[in-house]
mmCIF file of C-alpha atoms in Angstrom:
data_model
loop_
_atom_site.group_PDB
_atom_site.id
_atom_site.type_symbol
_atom_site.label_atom_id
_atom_site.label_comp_id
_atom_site.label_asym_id
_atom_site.label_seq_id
_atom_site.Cartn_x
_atom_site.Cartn_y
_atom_site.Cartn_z
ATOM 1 C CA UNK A 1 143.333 88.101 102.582
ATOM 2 C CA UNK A 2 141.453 91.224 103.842
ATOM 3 C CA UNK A 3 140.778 90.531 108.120
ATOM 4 C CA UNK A 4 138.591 92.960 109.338
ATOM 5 C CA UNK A 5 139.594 94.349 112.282
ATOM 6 C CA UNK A 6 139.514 98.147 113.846
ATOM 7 C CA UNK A 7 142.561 97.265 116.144
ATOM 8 C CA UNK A 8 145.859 98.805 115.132
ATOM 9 C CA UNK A 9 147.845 96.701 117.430
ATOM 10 C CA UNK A 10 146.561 93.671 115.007
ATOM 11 C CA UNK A 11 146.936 95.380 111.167
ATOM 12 C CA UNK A 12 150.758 95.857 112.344
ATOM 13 C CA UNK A 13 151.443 92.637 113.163
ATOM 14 C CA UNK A 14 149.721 91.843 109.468
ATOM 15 C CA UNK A 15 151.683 94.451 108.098
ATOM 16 C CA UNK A 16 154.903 94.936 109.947
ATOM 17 C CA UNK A 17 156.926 92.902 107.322
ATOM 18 C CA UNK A 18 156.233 95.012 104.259
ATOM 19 C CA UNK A 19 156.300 98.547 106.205
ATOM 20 C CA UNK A 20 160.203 99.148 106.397
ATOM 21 C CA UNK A 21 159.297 102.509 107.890
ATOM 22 C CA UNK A 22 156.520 105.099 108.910
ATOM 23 C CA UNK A 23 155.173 101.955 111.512
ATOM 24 C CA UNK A 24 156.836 102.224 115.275
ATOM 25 C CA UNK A 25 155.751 99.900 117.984
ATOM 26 C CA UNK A 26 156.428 99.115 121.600
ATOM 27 C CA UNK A 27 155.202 97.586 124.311
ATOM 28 C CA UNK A 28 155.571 97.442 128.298
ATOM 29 C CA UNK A 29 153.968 95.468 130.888
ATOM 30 C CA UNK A 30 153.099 97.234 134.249
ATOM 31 C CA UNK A 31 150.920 94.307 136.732
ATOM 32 C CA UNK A 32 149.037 91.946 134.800
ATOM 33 C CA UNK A 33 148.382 94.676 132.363
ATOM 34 C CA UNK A 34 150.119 94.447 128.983
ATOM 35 C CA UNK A 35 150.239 98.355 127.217
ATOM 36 C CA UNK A 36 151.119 98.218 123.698
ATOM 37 C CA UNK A 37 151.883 102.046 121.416
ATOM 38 C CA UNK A 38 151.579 101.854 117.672
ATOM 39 C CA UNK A 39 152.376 105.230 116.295
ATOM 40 C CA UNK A 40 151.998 105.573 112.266
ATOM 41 C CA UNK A 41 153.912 108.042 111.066
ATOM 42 C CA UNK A 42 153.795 108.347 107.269
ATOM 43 C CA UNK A 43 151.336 108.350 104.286
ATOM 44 C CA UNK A 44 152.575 105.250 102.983
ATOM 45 C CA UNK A 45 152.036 103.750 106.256
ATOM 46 C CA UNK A 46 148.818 104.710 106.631
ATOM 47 C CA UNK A 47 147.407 103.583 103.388
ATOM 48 C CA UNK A 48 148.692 100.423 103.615
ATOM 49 C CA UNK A 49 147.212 100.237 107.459
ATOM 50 C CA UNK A 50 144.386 101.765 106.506
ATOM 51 C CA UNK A 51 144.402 104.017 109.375
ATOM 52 C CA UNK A 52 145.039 107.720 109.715
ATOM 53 C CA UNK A 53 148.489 108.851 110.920
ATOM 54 C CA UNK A 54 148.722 109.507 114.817
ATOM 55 C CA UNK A 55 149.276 106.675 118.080
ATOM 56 C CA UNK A 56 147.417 104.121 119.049
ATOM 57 C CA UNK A 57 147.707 102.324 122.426
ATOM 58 C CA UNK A 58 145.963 99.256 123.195
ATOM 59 C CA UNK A 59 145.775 98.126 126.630
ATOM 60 C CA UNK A 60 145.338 94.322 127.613
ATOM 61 C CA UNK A 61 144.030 93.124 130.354
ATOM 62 C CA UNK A 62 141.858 90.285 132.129
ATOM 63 C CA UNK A 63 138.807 89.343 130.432
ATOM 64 C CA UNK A 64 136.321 92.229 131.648
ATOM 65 C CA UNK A 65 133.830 89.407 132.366
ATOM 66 C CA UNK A 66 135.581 87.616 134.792
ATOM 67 C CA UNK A 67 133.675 88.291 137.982
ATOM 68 C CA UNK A 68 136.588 87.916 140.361
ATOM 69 C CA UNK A 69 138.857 90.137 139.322
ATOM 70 C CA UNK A 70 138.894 93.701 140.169
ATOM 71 C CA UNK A 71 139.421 96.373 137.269
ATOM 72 C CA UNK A 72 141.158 98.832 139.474
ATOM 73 C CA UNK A 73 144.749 98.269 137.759
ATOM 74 C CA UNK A 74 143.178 98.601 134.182
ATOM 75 C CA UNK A 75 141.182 101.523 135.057
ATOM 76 C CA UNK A 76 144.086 103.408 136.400
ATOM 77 C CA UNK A 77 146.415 102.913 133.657
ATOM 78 C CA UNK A 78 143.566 103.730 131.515
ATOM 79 C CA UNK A 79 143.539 106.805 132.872
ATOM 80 C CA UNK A 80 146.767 107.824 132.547
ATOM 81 C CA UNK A 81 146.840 106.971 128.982
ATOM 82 C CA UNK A 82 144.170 109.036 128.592
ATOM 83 C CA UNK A 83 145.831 112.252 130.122
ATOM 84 C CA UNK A 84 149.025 111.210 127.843
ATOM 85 C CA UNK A 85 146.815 111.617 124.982
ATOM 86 C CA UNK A 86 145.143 114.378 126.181
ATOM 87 C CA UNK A 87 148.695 116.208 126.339
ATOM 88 C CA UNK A 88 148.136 118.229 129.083
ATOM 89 C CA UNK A 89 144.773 120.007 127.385
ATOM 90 C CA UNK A 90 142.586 121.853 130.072
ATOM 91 C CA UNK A 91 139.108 123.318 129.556
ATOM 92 C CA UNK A 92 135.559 121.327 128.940
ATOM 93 C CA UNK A 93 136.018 117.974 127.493
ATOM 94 C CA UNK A 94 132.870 116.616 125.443
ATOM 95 C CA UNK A 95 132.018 112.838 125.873
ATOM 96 C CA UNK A 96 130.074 111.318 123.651
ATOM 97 C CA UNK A 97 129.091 107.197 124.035
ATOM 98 C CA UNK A 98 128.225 105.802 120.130
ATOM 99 C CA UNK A 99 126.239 102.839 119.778
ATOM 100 C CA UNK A 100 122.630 101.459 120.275
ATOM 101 C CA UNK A 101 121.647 100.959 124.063
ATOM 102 C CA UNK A 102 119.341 97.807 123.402
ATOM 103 C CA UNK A 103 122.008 95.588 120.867
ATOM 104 C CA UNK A 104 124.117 94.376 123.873
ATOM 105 C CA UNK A 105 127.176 94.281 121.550
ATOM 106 C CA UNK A 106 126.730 97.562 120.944
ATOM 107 C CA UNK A 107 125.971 98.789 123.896
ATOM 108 C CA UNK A 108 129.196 99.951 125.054
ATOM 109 C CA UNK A 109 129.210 103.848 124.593
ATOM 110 C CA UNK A 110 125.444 104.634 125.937
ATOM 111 C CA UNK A 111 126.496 102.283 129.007
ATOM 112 C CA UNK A 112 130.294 103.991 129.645
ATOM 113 C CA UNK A 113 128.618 107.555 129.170
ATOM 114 C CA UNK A 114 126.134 107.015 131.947
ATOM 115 C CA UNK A 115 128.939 106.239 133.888
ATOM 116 C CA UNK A 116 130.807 109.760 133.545
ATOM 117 C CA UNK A 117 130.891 112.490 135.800
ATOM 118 C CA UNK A 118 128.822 115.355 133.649
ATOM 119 C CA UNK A 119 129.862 118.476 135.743
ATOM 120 C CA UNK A 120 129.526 121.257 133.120
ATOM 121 C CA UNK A 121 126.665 122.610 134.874
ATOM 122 C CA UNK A 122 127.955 122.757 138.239
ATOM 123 C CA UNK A 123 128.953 126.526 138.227
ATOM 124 C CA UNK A 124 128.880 129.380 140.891
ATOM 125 C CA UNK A 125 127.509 129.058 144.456
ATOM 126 C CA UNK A 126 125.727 126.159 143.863
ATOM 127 C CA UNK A 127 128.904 123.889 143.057
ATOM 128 C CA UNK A 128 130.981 125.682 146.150
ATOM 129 C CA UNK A 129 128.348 124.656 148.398
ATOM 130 C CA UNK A 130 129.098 121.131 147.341
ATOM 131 C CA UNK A 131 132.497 121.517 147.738
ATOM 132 C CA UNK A 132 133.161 120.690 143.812
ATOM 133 C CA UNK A 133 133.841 123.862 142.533
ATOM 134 C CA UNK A 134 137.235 122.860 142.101
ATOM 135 C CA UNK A 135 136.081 119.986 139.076
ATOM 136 C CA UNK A 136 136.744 120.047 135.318
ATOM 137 C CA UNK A 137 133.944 120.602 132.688
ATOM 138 C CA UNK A 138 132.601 117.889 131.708
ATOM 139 C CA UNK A 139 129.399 117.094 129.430
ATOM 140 C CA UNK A 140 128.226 113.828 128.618
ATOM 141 C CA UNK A 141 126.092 112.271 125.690
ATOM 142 C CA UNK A 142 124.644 109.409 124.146
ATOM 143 C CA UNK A 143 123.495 110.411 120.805
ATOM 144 C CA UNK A 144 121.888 107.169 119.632
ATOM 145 C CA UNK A 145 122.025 105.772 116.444
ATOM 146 C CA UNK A 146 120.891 106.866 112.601
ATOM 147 C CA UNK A 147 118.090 104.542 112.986
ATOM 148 C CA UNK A 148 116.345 105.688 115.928
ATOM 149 C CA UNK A 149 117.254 109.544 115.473
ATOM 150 C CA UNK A 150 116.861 110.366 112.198
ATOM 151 C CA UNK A 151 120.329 112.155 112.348
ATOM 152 C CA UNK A 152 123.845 111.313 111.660
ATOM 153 C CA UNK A 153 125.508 110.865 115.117
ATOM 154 C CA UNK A 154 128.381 112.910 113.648
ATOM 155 C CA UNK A 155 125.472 115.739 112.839
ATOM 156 C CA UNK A 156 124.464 115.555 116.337
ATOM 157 C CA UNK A 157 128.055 115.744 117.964
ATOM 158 C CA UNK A 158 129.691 118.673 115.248
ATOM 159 C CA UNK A 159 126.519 120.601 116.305
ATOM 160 C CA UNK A 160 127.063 120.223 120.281
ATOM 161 C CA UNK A 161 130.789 120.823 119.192
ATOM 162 C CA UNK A 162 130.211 124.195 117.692
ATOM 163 C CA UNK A 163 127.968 124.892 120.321
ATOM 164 C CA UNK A 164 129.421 124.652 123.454
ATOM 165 C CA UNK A 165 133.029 124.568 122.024
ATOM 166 C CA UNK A 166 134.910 122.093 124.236
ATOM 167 C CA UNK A 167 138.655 121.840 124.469
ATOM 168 C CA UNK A 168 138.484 118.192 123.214
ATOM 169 C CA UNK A 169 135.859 115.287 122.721
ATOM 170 C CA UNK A 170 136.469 111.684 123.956
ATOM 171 C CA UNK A 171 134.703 108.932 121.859
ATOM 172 C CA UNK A 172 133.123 105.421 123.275
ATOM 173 C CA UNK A 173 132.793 103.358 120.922
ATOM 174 C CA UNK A 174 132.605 98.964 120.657
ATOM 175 C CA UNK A 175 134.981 98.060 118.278
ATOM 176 C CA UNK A 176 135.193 94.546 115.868
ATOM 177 C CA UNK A 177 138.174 92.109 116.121
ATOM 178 C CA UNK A 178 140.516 89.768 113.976
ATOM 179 C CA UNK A 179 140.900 87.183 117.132
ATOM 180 C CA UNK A 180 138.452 86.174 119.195
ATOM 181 C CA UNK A 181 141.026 86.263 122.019
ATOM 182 C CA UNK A 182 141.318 90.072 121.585
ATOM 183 C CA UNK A 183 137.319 90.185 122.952
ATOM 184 C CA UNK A 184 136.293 91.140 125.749
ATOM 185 C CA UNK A 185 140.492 92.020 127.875
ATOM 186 C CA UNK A 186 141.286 95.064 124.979
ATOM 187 C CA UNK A 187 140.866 98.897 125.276
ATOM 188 C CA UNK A 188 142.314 100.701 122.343
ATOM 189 C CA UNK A 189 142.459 104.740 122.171
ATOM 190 C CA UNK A 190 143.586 106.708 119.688
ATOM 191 C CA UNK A 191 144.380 110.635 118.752
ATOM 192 C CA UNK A 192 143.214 110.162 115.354
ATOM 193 C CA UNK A 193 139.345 110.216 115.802
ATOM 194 C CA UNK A 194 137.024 107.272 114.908
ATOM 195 C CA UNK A 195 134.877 105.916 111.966
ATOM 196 C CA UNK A 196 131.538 104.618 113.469
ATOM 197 C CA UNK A 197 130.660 101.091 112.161
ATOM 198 C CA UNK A 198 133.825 100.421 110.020
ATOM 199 C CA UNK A 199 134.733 97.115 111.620
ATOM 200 C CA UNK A 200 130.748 96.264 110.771
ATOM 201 C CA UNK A 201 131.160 97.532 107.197
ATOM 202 C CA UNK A 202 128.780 100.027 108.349
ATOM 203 C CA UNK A 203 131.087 103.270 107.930
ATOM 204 C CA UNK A 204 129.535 106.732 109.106
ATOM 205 C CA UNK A 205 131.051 109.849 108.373
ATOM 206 C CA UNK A 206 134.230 109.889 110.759
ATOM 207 C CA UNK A 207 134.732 111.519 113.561
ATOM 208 C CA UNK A 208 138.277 113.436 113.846
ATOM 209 C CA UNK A 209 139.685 117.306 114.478
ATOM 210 C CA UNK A 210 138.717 117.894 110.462
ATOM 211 C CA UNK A 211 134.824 117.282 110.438
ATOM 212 C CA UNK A 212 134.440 118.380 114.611
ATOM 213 C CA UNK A 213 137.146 121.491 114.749
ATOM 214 C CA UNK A 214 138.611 119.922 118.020
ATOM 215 C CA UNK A 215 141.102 117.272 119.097
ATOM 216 C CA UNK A 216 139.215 113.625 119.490
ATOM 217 C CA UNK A 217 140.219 110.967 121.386
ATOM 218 C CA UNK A 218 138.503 107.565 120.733
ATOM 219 C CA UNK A 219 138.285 104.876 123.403
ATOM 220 C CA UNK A 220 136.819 100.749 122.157
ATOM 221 C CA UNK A 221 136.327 97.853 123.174
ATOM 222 C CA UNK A 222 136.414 94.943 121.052
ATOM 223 C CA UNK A 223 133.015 92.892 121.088
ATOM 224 C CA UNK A 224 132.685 91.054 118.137
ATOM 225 C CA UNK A 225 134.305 88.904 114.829
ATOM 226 C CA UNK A 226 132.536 88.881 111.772
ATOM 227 C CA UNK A 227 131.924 85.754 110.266
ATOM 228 C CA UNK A 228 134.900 85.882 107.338
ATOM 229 C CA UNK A 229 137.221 87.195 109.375
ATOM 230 C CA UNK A 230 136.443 84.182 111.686
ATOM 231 C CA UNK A 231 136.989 81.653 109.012
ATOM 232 C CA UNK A 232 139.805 83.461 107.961
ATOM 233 C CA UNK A 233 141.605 83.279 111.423
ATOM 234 C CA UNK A 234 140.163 79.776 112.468
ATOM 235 C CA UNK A 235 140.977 77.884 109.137
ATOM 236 C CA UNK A 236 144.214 79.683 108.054
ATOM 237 C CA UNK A 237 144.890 82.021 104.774
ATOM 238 C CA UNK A 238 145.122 79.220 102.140
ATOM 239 C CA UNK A 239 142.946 76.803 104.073
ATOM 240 C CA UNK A 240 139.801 79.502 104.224
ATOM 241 C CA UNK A 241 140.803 79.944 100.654
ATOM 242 C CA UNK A 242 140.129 76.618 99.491
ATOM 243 C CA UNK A 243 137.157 75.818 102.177
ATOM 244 C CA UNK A 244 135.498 79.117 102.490
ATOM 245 C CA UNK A 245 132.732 78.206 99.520
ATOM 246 C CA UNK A 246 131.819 74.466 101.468
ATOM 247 C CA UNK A 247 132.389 75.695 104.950
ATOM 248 C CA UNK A 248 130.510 79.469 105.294
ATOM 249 C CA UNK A 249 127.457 80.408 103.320
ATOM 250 C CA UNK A 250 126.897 83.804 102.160
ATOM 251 C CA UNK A 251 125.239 84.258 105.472
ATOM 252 C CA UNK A 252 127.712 82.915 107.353
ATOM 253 C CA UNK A 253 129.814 85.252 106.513
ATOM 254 C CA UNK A 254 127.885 88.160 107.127
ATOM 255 C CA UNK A 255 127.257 86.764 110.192
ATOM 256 C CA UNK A 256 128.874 88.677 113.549
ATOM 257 C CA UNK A 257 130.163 86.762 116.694
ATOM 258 C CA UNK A 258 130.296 87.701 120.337
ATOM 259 C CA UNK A 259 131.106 85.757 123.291
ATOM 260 C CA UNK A 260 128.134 84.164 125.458
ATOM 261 C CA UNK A 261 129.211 86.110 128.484
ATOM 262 C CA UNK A 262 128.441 89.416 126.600
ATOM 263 C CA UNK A 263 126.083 90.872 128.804
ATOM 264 C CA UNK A 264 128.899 90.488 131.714
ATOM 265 C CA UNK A 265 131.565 91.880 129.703
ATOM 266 C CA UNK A 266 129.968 94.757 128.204
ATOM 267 C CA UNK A 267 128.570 95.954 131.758
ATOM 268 C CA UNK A 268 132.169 95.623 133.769
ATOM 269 C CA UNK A 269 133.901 97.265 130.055
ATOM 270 C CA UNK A 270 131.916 99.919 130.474
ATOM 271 C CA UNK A 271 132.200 100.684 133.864
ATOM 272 C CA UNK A 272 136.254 100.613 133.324
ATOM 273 C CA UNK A 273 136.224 102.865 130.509
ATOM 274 C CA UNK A 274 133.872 105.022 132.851
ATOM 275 C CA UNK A 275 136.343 105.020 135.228
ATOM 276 C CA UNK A 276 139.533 105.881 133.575
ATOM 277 C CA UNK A 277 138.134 108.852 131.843
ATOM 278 C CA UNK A 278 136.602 110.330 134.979
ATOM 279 C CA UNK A 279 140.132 109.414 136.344
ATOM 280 C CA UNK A 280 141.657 111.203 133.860
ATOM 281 C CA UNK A 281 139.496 114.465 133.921
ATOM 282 C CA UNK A 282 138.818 114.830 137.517
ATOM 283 C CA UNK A 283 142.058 113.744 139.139
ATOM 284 C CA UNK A 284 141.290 115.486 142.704
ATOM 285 C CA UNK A 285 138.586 112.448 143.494
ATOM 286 C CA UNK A 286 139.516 109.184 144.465
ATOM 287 C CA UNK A 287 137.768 106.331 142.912
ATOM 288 C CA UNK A 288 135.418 105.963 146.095
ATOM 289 C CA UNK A 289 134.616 109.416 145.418
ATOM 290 C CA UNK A 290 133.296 109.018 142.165
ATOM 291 C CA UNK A 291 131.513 105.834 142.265
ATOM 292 C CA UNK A 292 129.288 108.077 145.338
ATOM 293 C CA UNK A 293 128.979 111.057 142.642
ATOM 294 C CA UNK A 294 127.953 108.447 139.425
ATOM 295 C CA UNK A 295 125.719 106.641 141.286
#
């Protein structure tokens, strides 16, 4: 049965039984954070996956719209998953938030991007008068989507690439589920770039060192099932085979689900993603000091 789902950490446990090698996982807990590393490591692997070679680390947490419980923990270890990945890489690092602003589910990248610390043009006298002369390179983006631009959000982010030739770009992105219990309390990154709109079977052109000419680094968040992956997982393989015709119109499952609370989760997601990379890029500040500099 084919699941739909952009989260490693859920096509190995699919697939861990017939991949006798080129799949390595493990797993720690550190709080009430759970940190899990998938690394795929051969070609058979990754066909079978259906994911390019490299790690993946998914990080689960408390559901991002609970209202009582502070992100501080996640946002840390974010952060230092982020400079793991990174691998020690200095210079300007290009951030670019994916998605459409006014679909809430969506609305992920735009949201996290507003959120980073853009500090690429804070050169010279200017930036030792403000006592941050001393900051990484950063420059921010939210290139909308095909729809409202007219260009391919990969057009728009090679071009800045060649431009103003950062070291590395970091990509925001909402990602699509198997389990609903995955939305809303998962961050997954990767060093293997990102397809826009895959778990939506709405591929773009990817994203990756090949088509920008510099490491990428993609950051998600799960917000949303589609319908036949929902049957799929709520019914069970054989049941959803037998039921899928009486139970789930063609529109059903077409269909995508998010959680009621969406407009909750996808504020306090992006605001931890936010957080983590600005963590990870401008170590020097404290969090204190970069909610006063974002704000």
């Amino acid at each position: 049965m084919n699941f739909r789902t952009d989260l490693a950490v859920e096509l190995a446990e699919i697939h861990k039984k017939e991949l006798s090698e080129g799949l390595e996982t493990s797993s720690r807990q550190e709080g009430t954070v759970r940190v899990e590393r998938t690394r795929i490591t051969t070609a058979g692997a990754e066909r079978i996956m259906g994911k390019p070679r490299g790690t993946y680390i998914t990080i689960e947490a408390a559901p991002f719209s609970s209202s009582v419980t502070s992100a501080d923990e996640e946002a840390e270890i974010l952060a230092g998953e982020i400079a793991f990945l990174l691998g020690g890489r200095d210079g300007l690092i290009l951030a670019a938030g994916l998605g459409n602003a006014d679909i809430t589910p969506d609305a992920l990248g735009p949201l996290a991007v507003g959120r980073i610390l853009a500090t690429r043009h804070m050169t010279g006298k200017t930036a030792e008068a403000a006592g941050l002369s001393h900051l990484r390179p950063v420059a921010a983006v939210a290139p909308g989507v095909l729809g409202q631009t007219g260009i391919e959000t990969s057009e728009i982010i090679a071009s800045l690439c060649e431009k103003i030739k950062p070291s590395a770009a970091i990509i925001i992105d909402a990602l699509a589920a198997r389990s609903l219990s995955r939305l809303g309390n998962t961050i997954q990154l990767a060093d293997t770039g990102i397809s826009p709109g895959s778990g939506v079977q709405n591929r773009r052109r990817e994203l990756s060192r090949d088509t920008l000419g510099v490491p990428v680094l993609s950051i998600g968040v799960p917000t949303v099932v589609d319908g036949h992956t929902l049957g799929c997982d709520l019914l069970g393989e054989w049941g959803y085979a037998r039921e899928a015709k009486r139970h789930m119109a063609p529109e059903g499952r077409q269909m995508m689900v998010t959680p009621r609370d969406i407009d909750q989760l996808i504020k306090r997601a992006s605001e931890v993603v936010a957080m983590g990379i600005n963590r990870a890029l401008q170590p020097e500040l404290s969090a204190e000091e970069i909610h006063f500099l974002v704000s």
